[in-house]
mmCIF file of C-alpha atoms and ligand atoms in Angstrom:
data_model
loop_
_atom_site.group_PDB
_atom_site.id
_atom_site.type_symbol
_atom_site.label_atom_id
_atom_site.label_comp_id
_atom_site.label_asym_id
_atom_site.label_seq_id
_atom_site.Cartn_x
_atom_site.Cartn_y
_atom_site.Cartn_z
ATOM 1 C CA MET A 1 0.000 0.000 0.000
ATOM 2 C CA LYS A 2 2.816 2.401 0.933
ATOM 3 C CA LEU A 3 4.442 1.957 -2.465
ATOM 4 C CA PHE A 4 1.127 2.636 -4.158
ATOM 5 C CA GLN A 5 0.608 5.838 -2.166
ATOM 6 C CA ALA A 6 4.125 6.963 -3.058
ATOM 7 C CA LEU A 7 3.327 6.331 -6.724
ATOM 8 C CA VAL A 8 0.171 8.411 -6.516
ATOM 9 C CA PHE A 9 2.122 11.166 -4.793
ATOM 10 C CA ALA A 10 4.749 11.115 -7.527
ATOM 11 C CA LEU A 11 2.005 11.340 -10.141
ATOM 12 C CA MET A 12 0.525 14.346 -8.319
ATOM 13 C CA LEU A 13 3.922 16.060 -8.278
ATOM 14 C CA MET A 14 4.397 15.461 -11.985
ATOM 15 C CA LEU A 15 1.012 16.893 -12.797
ATOM 16 C CA MET A 16 1.655 19.939 -10.642
ATOM 17 C CA THR A 17 4.982 20.712 -12.301
ATOM 18 C CA THR A 18 3.419 20.429 -15.764
ATOM 19 C CA GLY A 19 0.858 22.934 -14.549
ATOM 20 C CA ILE A 20 3.646 25.268 -13.487
ATOM 21 C CA PHE A 21 5.442 24.914 -16.833
ATOM 22 C CA ALA A 22 2.213 25.799 -18.609
ATOM 23 C CA THR A 23 1.947 29.080 -16.704
ATOM 24 C CA VAL A 24 5.623 29.876 -17.338
ATOM 25 C CA SER A 25 5.241 29.463 -21.108
ATOM 26 C CA ALA A 26 2.269 31.874 -20.993
ATOM 27 C CA GLN A 27 4.817 34.516 -19.891
ATOM 28 C CA GLY A 28 5.995 34.898 -23.463
ATOM 29 C CA ASP A 29 8.431 33.162 -25.732
ATOM 30 C CA ALA A 30 11.305 35.180 -27.189
ATOM 31 C CA ALA A 31 11.625 32.951 -30.276
ATOM 32 C CA ARG A 32 7.952 33.372 -31.173
ATOM 33 C CA GLY A 33 8.265 37.042 -30.286
ATOM 34 C CA LYS A 34 11.010 37.438 -32.871
ATOM 35 C CA ASP A 35 8.607 36.377 -35.641
ATOM 36 C CA VAL A 36 5.985 38.861 -34.510
ATOM 37 C CA TYR A 37 8.696 41.495 -34.168
ATOM 38 C CA LEU A 38 10.103 41.034 -37.675
ATOM 39 C CA LYS A 39 6.609 41.297 -39.169
ATOM 40 C CA ASN A 40 5.457 44.336 -37.211
ATOM 41 C CA CYS A 41 8.218 46.277 -35.520
ATOM 42 C CA ALA A 42 11.495 45.849 -37.432
ATOM 43 C CA VAL A 43 10.325 48.329 -40.077
ATOM 44 C CA CYS A 44 10.751 51.110 -37.489
ATOM 45 C CA HIS A 45 13.032 49.667 -34.821
ATOM 46 C CA GLY A 46 15.486 47.796 -37.066
ATOM 47 C CA ASP A 47 15.786 44.019 -37.328
ATOM 48 C CA ARG A 48 17.883 43.817 -34.151
ATOM 49 C CA GLY A 49 16.217 46.678 -32.288
ATOM 50 C CA GLN A 50 19.008 49.068 -33.238
ATOM 51 C CA GLY A 51 16.558 51.814 -34.227
ATOM 52 C CA ARG A 52 15.501 53.191 -37.629
ATOM 53 C CA ILE A 53 12.401 55.417 -37.548
ATOM 54 C CA GLY A 54 11.601 54.305 -34.026
ATOM 55 C CA ALA A 55 13.739 54.359 -30.920
ATOM 56 C CA THR A 56 16.432 51.773 -30.237
ATOM 57 C CA LEU A 57 15.041 48.858 -28.244
ATOM 58 C CA ALA A 58 18.380 47.179 -27.529
ATOM 59 C CA LYS A 59 18.735 48.781 -24.113
ATOM 60 C CA GLU A 60 17.738 48.498 -20.478
ATOM 61 C CA PHE A 61 14.360 49.987 -19.675
ATOM 62 C CA PRO A 62 14.378 52.108 -16.526
ATOM 63 C CA SER A 63 11.857 50.266 -14.416
ATOM 64 C CA ILE A 64 11.812 47.743 -11.596
ATOM 65 C CA ARG A 65 9.036 45.993 -13.442
ATOM 66 C CA GLN A 66 10.648 46.127 -16.881
ATOM 67 C CA ASN A 67 8.240 43.556 -18.352
ATOM 68 C CA ALA A 68 5.204 45.513 -17.257
ATOM 69 C CA LEU A 69 6.641 48.768 -18.648
ATOM 70 C CA VAL A 70 7.537 47.310 -22.050
ATOM 71 C CA LYS A 71 4.171 45.552 -22.280
ATOM 72 C CA GLU A 72 2.361 48.760 -21.435
ATOM 73 C CA ILE A 73 4.218 50.712 -24.161
ATOM 74 C CA ILE A 74 3.620 48.059 -26.835
ATOM 75 C CA SER A 75 -0.043 47.655 -25.916
ATOM 76 C CA ASN A 76 -0.914 51.350 -25.685
ATOM 77 C CA GLY A 77 1.651 53.014 -27.969
ATOM 78 C CA VAL A 78 3.325 56.359 -27.300
ATOM 79 C CA ALA A 79 0.935 59.287 -27.567
ATOM 80 C CA GLY A 80 2.027 62.008 -29.983
ATOM 81 C CA SER A 81 4.424 59.714 -31.860
ATOM 82 C CA VAL A 82 4.121 57.230 -34.725
ATOM 83 C CA MET A 83 4.384 54.384 -32.189
ATOM 84 C CA SER A 84 0.825 53.077 -32.276
ATOM 85 C CA ALA A 85 -1.098 50.881 -29.865
ATOM 86 C CA TRP A 86 -0.660 47.216 -30.842
ATOM 87 C CA ALA A 87 -3.079 45.499 -28.446
ATOM 88 C CA LYS A 88 -6.340 44.232 -29.928
ATOM 89 C CA GLY A 89 -8.121 45.859 -26.980
ATOM 90 C CA LYS A 90 -6.705 49.228 -28.094
ATOM 91 C CA GLY A 91 -7.613 48.794 -31.748
ATOM 92 C CA GLY A 92 -4.290 47.212 -32.721
ATOM 93 C CA PRO A 93 -3.709 43.891 -34.514
ATOM 94 C CA LEU A 94 -1.875 41.819 -31.853
ATOM 95 C CA SER A 95 -3.211 39.397 -29.237
ATOM 96 C CA ASP A 96 -2.159 39.496 -25.605
ATOM 97 C CA ALA A 97 -0.101 36.303 -26.062
ATOM 98 C CA GLU A 98 1.746 37.823 -29.041
ATOM 99 C CA ILE A 99 2.566 40.920 -26.994
ATOM 100 C CA ASP A 100 3.907 38.720 -24.166
ATOM 101 C CA ASP A 101 6.157 37.043 -26.743
ATOM 102 C CA LEU A 102 7.306 40.466 -27.957
ATOM 103 C CA VAL A 103 8.164 41.567 -24.412
ATOM 104 C CA ALA A 104 10.312 38.442 -24.034
ATOM 105 C CA PHE A 105 12.044 39.176 -27.348
ATOM 106 C CA VAL A 106 12.628 42.879 -26.598
ATOM 107 C CA ASN A 107 14.119 41.941 -23.224
ATOM 108 C CA SER A 108 16.479 39.496 -24.896
ATOM 109 C CA LEU A 109 17.703 42.373 -27.101
ATOM 110 C CA GLY A 110 18.636 44.407 -24.050
ATOM 111 C CA ARG A 111 20.828 41.630 -22.759
ATOM 112 C CA GLN A 112 22.554 41.179 -26.110
ATOM 113 C CA ALA A 113 23.605 44.804 -26.390
ATOM 114 C CA PRO A 114 23.812 46.297 -22.902
ATOM 115 C CA THR A 115 26.194 49.034 -24.051
ATOM 116 C CA ALA A 116 24.071 50.293 -26.958
ATOM 117 C CA PRO A 117 23.944 54.087 -26.807
ATOM 118 C CA THR A 118 20.421 55.141 -25.922
ATOM 119 C CA GLY A 119 20.470 58.794 -26.968
ATOM 120 C CA PRO A 120 17.338 60.910 -27.176
ATOM 121 C CA THR A 121 14.354 59.007 -28.574
ATOM 122 C CA ALA A 122 12.791 60.256 -31.769
ATOM 123 C CA THR A 123 10.628 63.262 -31.029
ATOM 124 C CA PRO A 124 7.680 64.145 -33.249
ATOM 125 C CA ALA A 125 9.160 66.853 -35.453
ATOM 126 C CA PRO A 126 7.125 69.442 -37.339
ATOM 127 C CA LEU A 127 6.602 68.645 -41.023
ATOM 128 C CA PRO A 128 9.757 69.261 -43.069
ATOM 129 C CA PRO A 129 9.657 71.720 -45.959
ATOM 130 C CA PRO A 130 7.822 70.675 -49.131
ATOM 131 C CA PRO A 131 9.717 67.965 -50.977
ATOM 132 C CA PRO A 132 11.880 68.575 -54.009
ATOM 133 C CA SER A 133 10.649 67.097 -57.259
ATOM 134 C CA PHE A 134 10.717 63.317 -57.462
ATOM 135 C CA PRO A 135 11.997 61.098 -60.259
ATOM 136 C CA PRO A 136 9.417 59.002 -62.131
ATOM 137 C CA GLY A 137 8.480 55.899 -60.137
ATOM 138 C CA ASP A 138 8.516 52.252 -61.109
ATOM 139 C CA ALA A 139 5.654 50.128 -59.730
ATOM 140 C CA THR A 140 7.582 46.852 -59.966
ATOM 141 C CA ARG A 141 10.418 48.146 -57.828
ATOM 142 C CA GLY A 142 7.792 49.826 -55.659
ATOM 143 C CA THR A 143 6.258 46.458 -54.795
ATOM 144 C CA LYS A 144 9.385 45.574 -52.836
ATOM 145 C CA VAL A 145 9.686 48.952 -51.106
ATOM 146 C CA TYR A 146 6.040 48.698 -50.176
ATOM 147 C CA ALA A 147 6.288 45.146 -48.810
ATOM 148 C CA GLU A 148 9.280 46.054 -46.658
ATOM 149 C CA ASN A 149 8.053 49.349 -45.252
ATOM 150 C CA CYS A 150 4.356 49.926 -45.687
ATOM 151 C CA ALA A 151 2.512 46.592 -45.620
ATOM 152 C CA VAL A 152 2.983 46.408 -41.855
ATOM 153 C CA CYS A 153 0.461 49.245 -41.435
ATOM 154 C CA HIS A 154 -1.423 49.403 -44.735
ATOM 155 C CA GLY A 155 -1.838 45.661 -45.317
ATOM 156 C CA GLU A 156 -0.209 43.411 -47.897
ATOM 157 C CA ARG A 157 -2.256 44.817 -50.751
ATOM 158 C CA GLY A 158 -3.125 48.200 -49.291
ATOM 159 C CA GLU A 159 -6.332 46.946 -47.698
ATOM 160 C CA GLY A 160 -5.573 48.817 -44.468
ATOM 161 C CA ARG A 161 -4.483 47.576 -41.035
ATOM 162 C CA VAL A 162 -3.048 50.092 -38.547
ATOM 163 C CA GLY A 163 -2.810 52.589 -41.399
ATOM 164 C CA ALA A 164 -5.474 53.795 -43.808
ATOM 165 C CA THR A 165 -6.580 51.763 -46.802
ATOM 166 C CA LEU A 166 -4.640 52.668 -49.934
ATOM 167 C CA GLN A 167 -6.973 50.824 -52.305
ATOM 168 C CA LYS A 168 -8.767 53.862 -53.594
ATOM 169 C CA GLU A 169 -9.059 56.288 -56.450
ATOM 170 C CA TRP A 170 -6.468 59.030 -56.029
ATOM 171 C CA SER A 171 -8.334 62.096 -57.214
ATOM 172 C CA GLY A 172 -6.893 65.609 -57.246
ATOM 173 C CA ILE A 173 -4.996 67.560 -59.839
ATOM 174 C CA ASP A 174 -1.753 65.646 -59.461
ATOM 175 C CA PRO A 175 -2.198 62.413 -57.480
ATOM 176 C CA GLU A 176 1.391 61.323 -58.183
ATOM 177 C CA LYS A 177 2.699 64.472 -56.546
ATOM 178 C CA PHE A 178 0.277 64.124 -53.644
ATOM 179 C CA LEU A 179 1.465 60.578 -52.991
ATOM 180 C CA ASP A 180 5.162 61.475 -53.235
ATOM 181 C CA ALA A 181 4.711 64.370 -50.838
ATOM 182 C CA THR A 182 2.581 62.427 -48.338
ATOM 183 C CA ILE A 183 4.966 59.480 -48.232
ATOM 184 C CA ALA A 184 8.014 61.725 -47.992
ATOM 185 C CA ARG A 185 6.713 63.980 -45.223
ATOM 186 C CA GLY A 186 4.277 61.700 -43.390
ATOM 187 C CA VAL A 187 0.982 62.887 -41.944
ATOM 188 C CA ALA A 188 1.478 65.207 -38.971
ATOM 189 C CA GLY A 189 -0.315 64.129 -35.812
ATOM 190 C CA SER A 190 -0.903 60.592 -37.092
ATOM 191 C CA ARG A 191 1.038 57.337 -37.094
ATOM 192 C CA MET A 192 2.119 57.868 -40.680
ATOM 193 C CA PRO A 193 5.885 58.484 -40.441
ATOM 194 C CA ALA A 194 7.921 60.674 -42.783
ATOM 195 C CA TRP A 195 9.893 58.336 -45.052
ATOM 196 C CA ALA A 196 12.197 60.650 -46.994
ATOM 197 C CA LYS A 197 15.857 60.875 -46.046
ATOM 198 C CA PHE A 198 15.559 64.671 -46.105
ATOM 199 C CA ALA A 199 12.813 64.340 -43.494
ATOM 200 C CA GLY A 200 14.792 61.978 -41.280
ATOM 201 C CA GLY A 201 13.355 58.792 -42.785
ATOM 202 C CA PRO A 202 15.129 55.806 -44.377
ATOM 203 C CA LEU A 203 13.981 56.002 -48.038
ATOM 204 C CA SER A 204 15.522 57.681 -51.072
ATOM 205 C CA GLU A 205 13.422 59.840 -53.372
ATOM 206 C CA GLN A 206 13.558 57.073 -55.971
ATOM 207 C CA GLU A 207 12.203 54.533 -53.482
ATOM 208 C CA ILE A 208 9.399 56.886 -52.523
ATOM 209 C CA ALA A 209 8.438 57.490 -56.144
ATOM 210 C CA ASP A 210 8.495 53.721 -56.728
ATOM 211 C CA SER A 211 6.223 52.993 -53.785
ATOM 212 C CA ALA A 212 3.865 55.755 -54.948
ATOM 213 C CA ALA A 213 3.761 54.178 -58.405
ATOM 214 C CA TYR A 214 2.928 50.828 -56.827
ATOM 215 C CA ILE A 215 0.152 52.316 -54.700
ATOM 216 C CA ARG A 216 -1.464 53.735 -57.826
ATOM 217 C CA THR A 217 -1.794 50.208 -59.199
ATOM 218 C CA LEU A 218 -3.868 49.132 -56.167
ATOM 219 C CA LYS A 219 -7.537 48.862 -57.003
ATOM 220 C CA PRO A 220 -10.320 49.914 -54.641
ATOM 221 C CA ALA A 221 -11.616 46.939 -52.651
ATOM 222 C CA ARG A 222 -14.635 45.405 -54.360
ATOM 223 C CA THR A 223 -16.338 43.919 -51.326
ATOM 224 C CA VAL A 224 -15.785 44.083 -47.599
ATOM 225 C CA ALA A 225 -15.455 40.297 -47.560
ATOM 226 C CA THR A 226 -12.166 40.350 -49.491
ATOM 227 C CA VAL A 227 -10.636 42.566 -46.830
ATOM 228 C CA ALA A 228 -11.529 40.553 -43.740
ATOM 229 C CA PRO A 229 -9.403 37.393 -44.195
ATOM 230 C CA SER A 230 -6.211 39.191 -45.098
ATOM 231 C CA THR A 231 -6.317 41.436 -42.017
ATOM 232 C CA GLN A 232 -6.388 38.367 -39.833
ATOM 233 C CA ILE A 233 -3.017 37.606 -38.352
ATOM 234 C CA PRO A 234 -2.118 34.108 -37.177
ATOM 235 C CA THR A 235 -2.053 34.204 -33.410
ATOM 236 C CA GLY A 236 -0.079 31.081 -32.614
ATOM 237 C CA GLY A 237 0.384 32.136 -29.001
ATOM 238 C CA ASP A 238 -2.778 30.727 -27.485
ATOM 239 C CA ILE A 239 -1.488 27.291 -26.482
ATOM 240 C CA GLY A 240 -0.848 28.378 -22.896
ATOM 241 C CA GLY A 241 -4.551 28.786 -22.093
ATOM 242 C CA PRO A 242 -5.893 25.361 -23.150
ATOM 243 C CA LEU A 243 -2.787 23.588 -21.839
ATOM 244 C CA ALA A 244 -3.108 25.188 -18.420
ATOM 245 C CA LEU A 245 -6.813 24.308 -18.423
ATOM 246 C CA ALA A 246 -6.081 20.682 -19.279
ATOM 247 C CA CYS A 247 -3.506 20.522 -16.494
ATOM 248 C CA THR A 248 -5.961 21.942 -13.966
ATOM 249 C CA GLY A 249 -8.494 19.339 -15.083
ATOM 250 C CA LEU A 250 -5.949 16.530 -14.624
ATOM 251 C CA LEU A 251 -5.032 17.871 -11.188
ATOM 252 C CA VAL A 252 -8.682 17.790 -10.110
ATOM 253 C CA VAL A 253 -9.040 14.216 -11.381
ATOM 254 C CA ALA A 254 -5.821 13.185 -9.574
ATOM 255 C CA GLY A 255 -7.111 14.840 -6.399
ATOM 256 C CA VAL A 256 -10.321 12.833 -6.567
ATOM 257 C CA ILE A 257 -8.367 9.592 -7.089
ATOM 258 C CA VAL A 258 -6.105 10.339 -4.108
ATOM 259 C CA LEU A 259 -9.125 11.141 -1.944
ATOM 260 C CA GLY A 260 -10.774 7.902 -3.003
ATOM 261 C CA LEU A 261 -7.612 5.902 -2.306
ATOM 262 C CA GLY A 262 -7.254 7.580 1.080
ATOM 263 C CA LEU A 263 -10.832 6.649 1.972
ATOM 264 C CA ALA A 264 -10.317 3.115 0.729
ATOM 265 C CA GLY A 265 -7.088 2.912 2.709
ATOM 266 C CA SER A 266 -8.674 4.023 5.972
ATOM 267 C CA ARG A 267 -11.567 1.568 5.444
ATOM 268 C CA ASN A 268 -9.056 -1.249 4.882
ATOM 269 C CA LYS A 269 -7.326 -0.446 8.169
ATOM 270 C CA LYS A 270 -10.572 -0.839 10.160
HETATM 271 C C1 HEC B 1 5.932 53.402 -37.425
HETATM 272 C C2 HEC B 1 7.081 53.121 -36.684
HETATM 273 C C3 HEC B 1 6.979 52.174 -35.477
HETATM 274 C C4 HEC B 1 6.533 50.873 -35.458
HETATM 275 C C5 HEC B 1 5.975 50.053 -36.618
HETATM 276 C C6 HEC B 1 6.720 50.403 -34.097
HETATM 277 N N1 HEC B 1 7.278 51.416 -33.336
HETATM 278 FE FE1 HEC B 1 7.813 51.244 -31.370
HETATM 279 N N2 HEC B 1 8.332 53.239 -31.379
HETATM 280 C C7 HEC B 1 8.346 54.060 -32.486
HETATM 281 C C8 HEC B 1 8.806 55.382 -32.082
HETATM 282 C C9 HEC B 1 8.973 56.595 -32.986
HETATM 283 C C10 HEC B 1 9.066 55.307 -30.695
HETATM 284 C C11 HEC B 1 9.570 56.432 -29.790
HETATM 285 C C12 HEC B 1 8.358 57.141 -29.251
HETATM 286 C C13 HEC B 1 8.760 58.342 -28.403
HETATM 287 O O1 HEC B 1 9.215 58.102 -27.273
HETATM 288 O O2 HEC B 1 8.581 59.454 -28.890
HETATM 289 C C14 HEC B 1 8.757 53.938 -30.283
HETATM 290 C C15 HEC B 1 8.898 53.470 -28.990
HETATM 291 C C16 HEC B 1 8.818 52.129 -28.632
HETATM 292 C C17 HEC B 1 9.134 51.609 -27.327
HETATM 293 C C18 HEC B 1 9.619 52.434 -26.152
HETATM 294 C C19 HEC B 1 11.081 52.726 -26.319
HETATM 295 C C20 HEC B 1 11.603 53.566 -25.178
HETATM 296 O O3 HEC B 1 12.816 53.818 -25.206
HETATM 297 O O4 HEC B 1 10.841 53.952 -24.296
HETATM 298 C C21 HEC B 1 8.941 50.245 -27.372
HETATM 299 C C22 HEC B 1 9.168 49.253 -26.256
HETATM 300 C C23 HEC B 1 8.480 49.940 -28.700
HETATM 301 N N3 HEC B 1 8.417 51.106 -29.435
HETATM 302 C C24 HEC B 1 8.199 48.667 -29.136
HETATM 303 C C25 HEC B 1 7.619 48.386 -30.371
HETATM 304 C C26 HEC B 1 7.155 47.082 -30.772
HETATM 305 C C27 HEC B 1 7.272 45.806 -29.946
HETATM 306 C C28 HEC B 1 6.622 47.212 -32.019
HETATM 307 C C29 HEC B 1 5.946 46.140 -32.866
HETATM 308 C C30 HEC B 1 4.756 45.561 -32.330
HETATM 309 C C31 HEC B 1 6.784 48.602 -32.419
HETATM 310 N N4 HEC B 1 7.386 49.269 -31.399
HETATM 311 C C32 HEC B 1 6.420 49.124 -33.660
HETATM 312 C C33 HEC B 1 7.975 53.721 -33.779
HETATM 313 C C34 HEC B 1 7.445 52.495 -34.143
HETATM 314 C C1 HEC B 2 3.170 52.835 -38.618
HETATM 315 C C2 HEC B 2 2.149 52.723 -39.564
HETATM 316 C C3 HEC B 2 2.365 53.191 -40.987
HETATM 317 C C4 HEC B 2 3.406 52.855 -41.844
HETATM 318 C C5 HEC B 2 4.590 51.918 -41.576
HETATM 319 C C6 HEC B 2 3.097 53.507 -43.088
HETATM 320 N N1 HEC B 2 1.948 54.223 -42.968
HETATM 321 FE FE1 HEC B 2 1.055 55.312 -44.449
HETATM 322 N N2 HEC B 2 -0.388 55.939 -43.116
HETATM 323 C C7 HEC B 2 -0.521 55.496 -41.831
HETATM 324 C C8 HEC B 2 -1.693 56.127 -41.233
HETATM 325 C C9 HEC B 2 -2.207 55.913 -39.825
HETATM 326 C C10 HEC B 2 -2.251 56.963 -42.237
HETATM 327 C C11 HEC B 2 -3.499 57.859 -42.135
HETATM 328 C C12 HEC B 2 -3.042 59.230 -41.683
HETATM 329 C C13 HEC B 2 -4.220 60.146 -41.466
HETATM 330 O O1 HEC B 2 -4.687 60.705 -42.463
HETATM 331 O O2 HEC B 2 -4.645 60.274 -40.315
HETATM 332 C C14 HEC B 2 -1.412 56.821 -43.411
HETATM 333 C C15 HEC B 2 -1.607 57.485 -44.615
HETATM 334 C C16 HEC B 2 -0.918 57.237 -45.779
HETATM 335 C C17 HEC B 2 -1.219 57.829 -47.060
HETATM 336 C C18 HEC B 2 -2.321 58.854 -47.326
HETATM 337 C C19 HEC B 2 -3.626 58.114 -47.482
HETATM 338 C C20 HEC B 2 -4.740 59.071 -47.815
HETATM 339 O O3 HEC B 2 -5.844 58.548 -47.996
HETATM 340 O O4 HEC B 2 -4.534 60.285 -47.862
HETATM 341 C C21 HEC B 2 -0.344 57.301 -47.966
HETATM 342 C C22 HEC B 2 -0.277 57.617 -49.456
HETATM 343 C C23 HEC B 2 0.521 56.409 -47.261
HETATM 344 N N3 HEC B 2 0.132 56.380 -45.931
HETATM 345 C C24 HEC B 2 1.547 55.681 -47.827
HETATM 346 C C25 HEC B 2 2.474 54.932 -47.120
HETATM 347 C C26 HEC B 2 3.648 54.339 -47.704
HETATM 348 C C27 HEC B 2 4.026 54.389 -49.170
HETATM 349 C C28 HEC B 2 4.322 53.733 -46.682
HETATM 350 C C29 HEC B 2 5.652 52.984 -46.771
HETATM 351 C C30 HEC B 2 6.771 53.682 -47.357
HETATM 352 C C31 HEC B 2 3.549 53.917 -45.468
HETATM 353 N N4 HEC B 2 2.449 54.656 -45.776
HETATM 354 C C32 HEC B 2 3.891 53.389 -44.225
HETATM 355 C C33 HEC B 2 0.314 54.603 -41.176
HETATM 356 C C34 HEC B 2 1.464 54.053 -41.702
#
């Protein structure tokens, strides 16, 4: 009987530790976070968090509860800057689990490059002067520029995501010029960054003209239904919930078994 009780106890222990592991993995996974990061954040923060349009992320964040601070910033964005809110609850595209993964990834950056110069973070600057004239754009080249820099906010085919839809008729006297200027200088007071090098952005005038040419090939969306599936992002981070639930269920079952055995044991002794 003793051996049997020890076995049951061991089983209980095993179940409990699996339960604990399940909660730990819900804390966020840096490897998964890297995927989410490359798709959504690298465009502004650089592929290793070194900074591009957005601030450098390869640094220590000044907080005792660093995780909570970083999560808060990613979820809610930074008011008055192009850093938007990413949490679904705040109108963004990312689930809570994905943001946990991002926090884990951002923290791993800090440890990789503890000496990275922080410097002043990008401050929202007033609009730069009107752009010079742009060279003619090439839509084929623009496809690449667009995919690398714009799809993150405007959707893969301009259907809109964090940024406005670009599938529309560009009216006005000179839509080409309007597009060049808007892309180059950004939209003040919105999340649309300025992309031109002369405005502090990463793109050359040729790249801007190319992306503008590409945008003009986008057709207005025909139905709402074509937009919905493409704006859906694979979550992939929701395993923690069901797993933890399953573990709790197993624990309850194990508890009942142990209780039953205990009862049986005490009856046997009588
Ligand atoms: C359009 C460009 C852009 C994108 C895309 C973007 N950010 Fe940012 N982010 C910024 C800018 C600009 C700042 C600096 C805001 C300020 O302090 O004025 C910032 C600030 C931050 C900060 C705070 C840095 C600090 O030093 O306090 C974190 C953390 C952060 N971003 C994480 C992310 C993550 C994670 C993603 C992807 C989900 C993301 N950002 C996507 C532009 C961007
Ligand atoms: C961080 C998100 C973000 C990124 C990245 C981004 N945009 Fe935008 N963009 C926006 C938002 C938000 C608006 C709407 C601004 C407003 O009018 O309030 C916008 C507006 C625009 C407009 C004007 C749309 C209109 O109807 O007037 C154009 C054109 C545009 N973006 C092109 C681009 C191009 C090209 C790129 C890549 C080089 C790009 N955007 C990257 C967020 C973004």
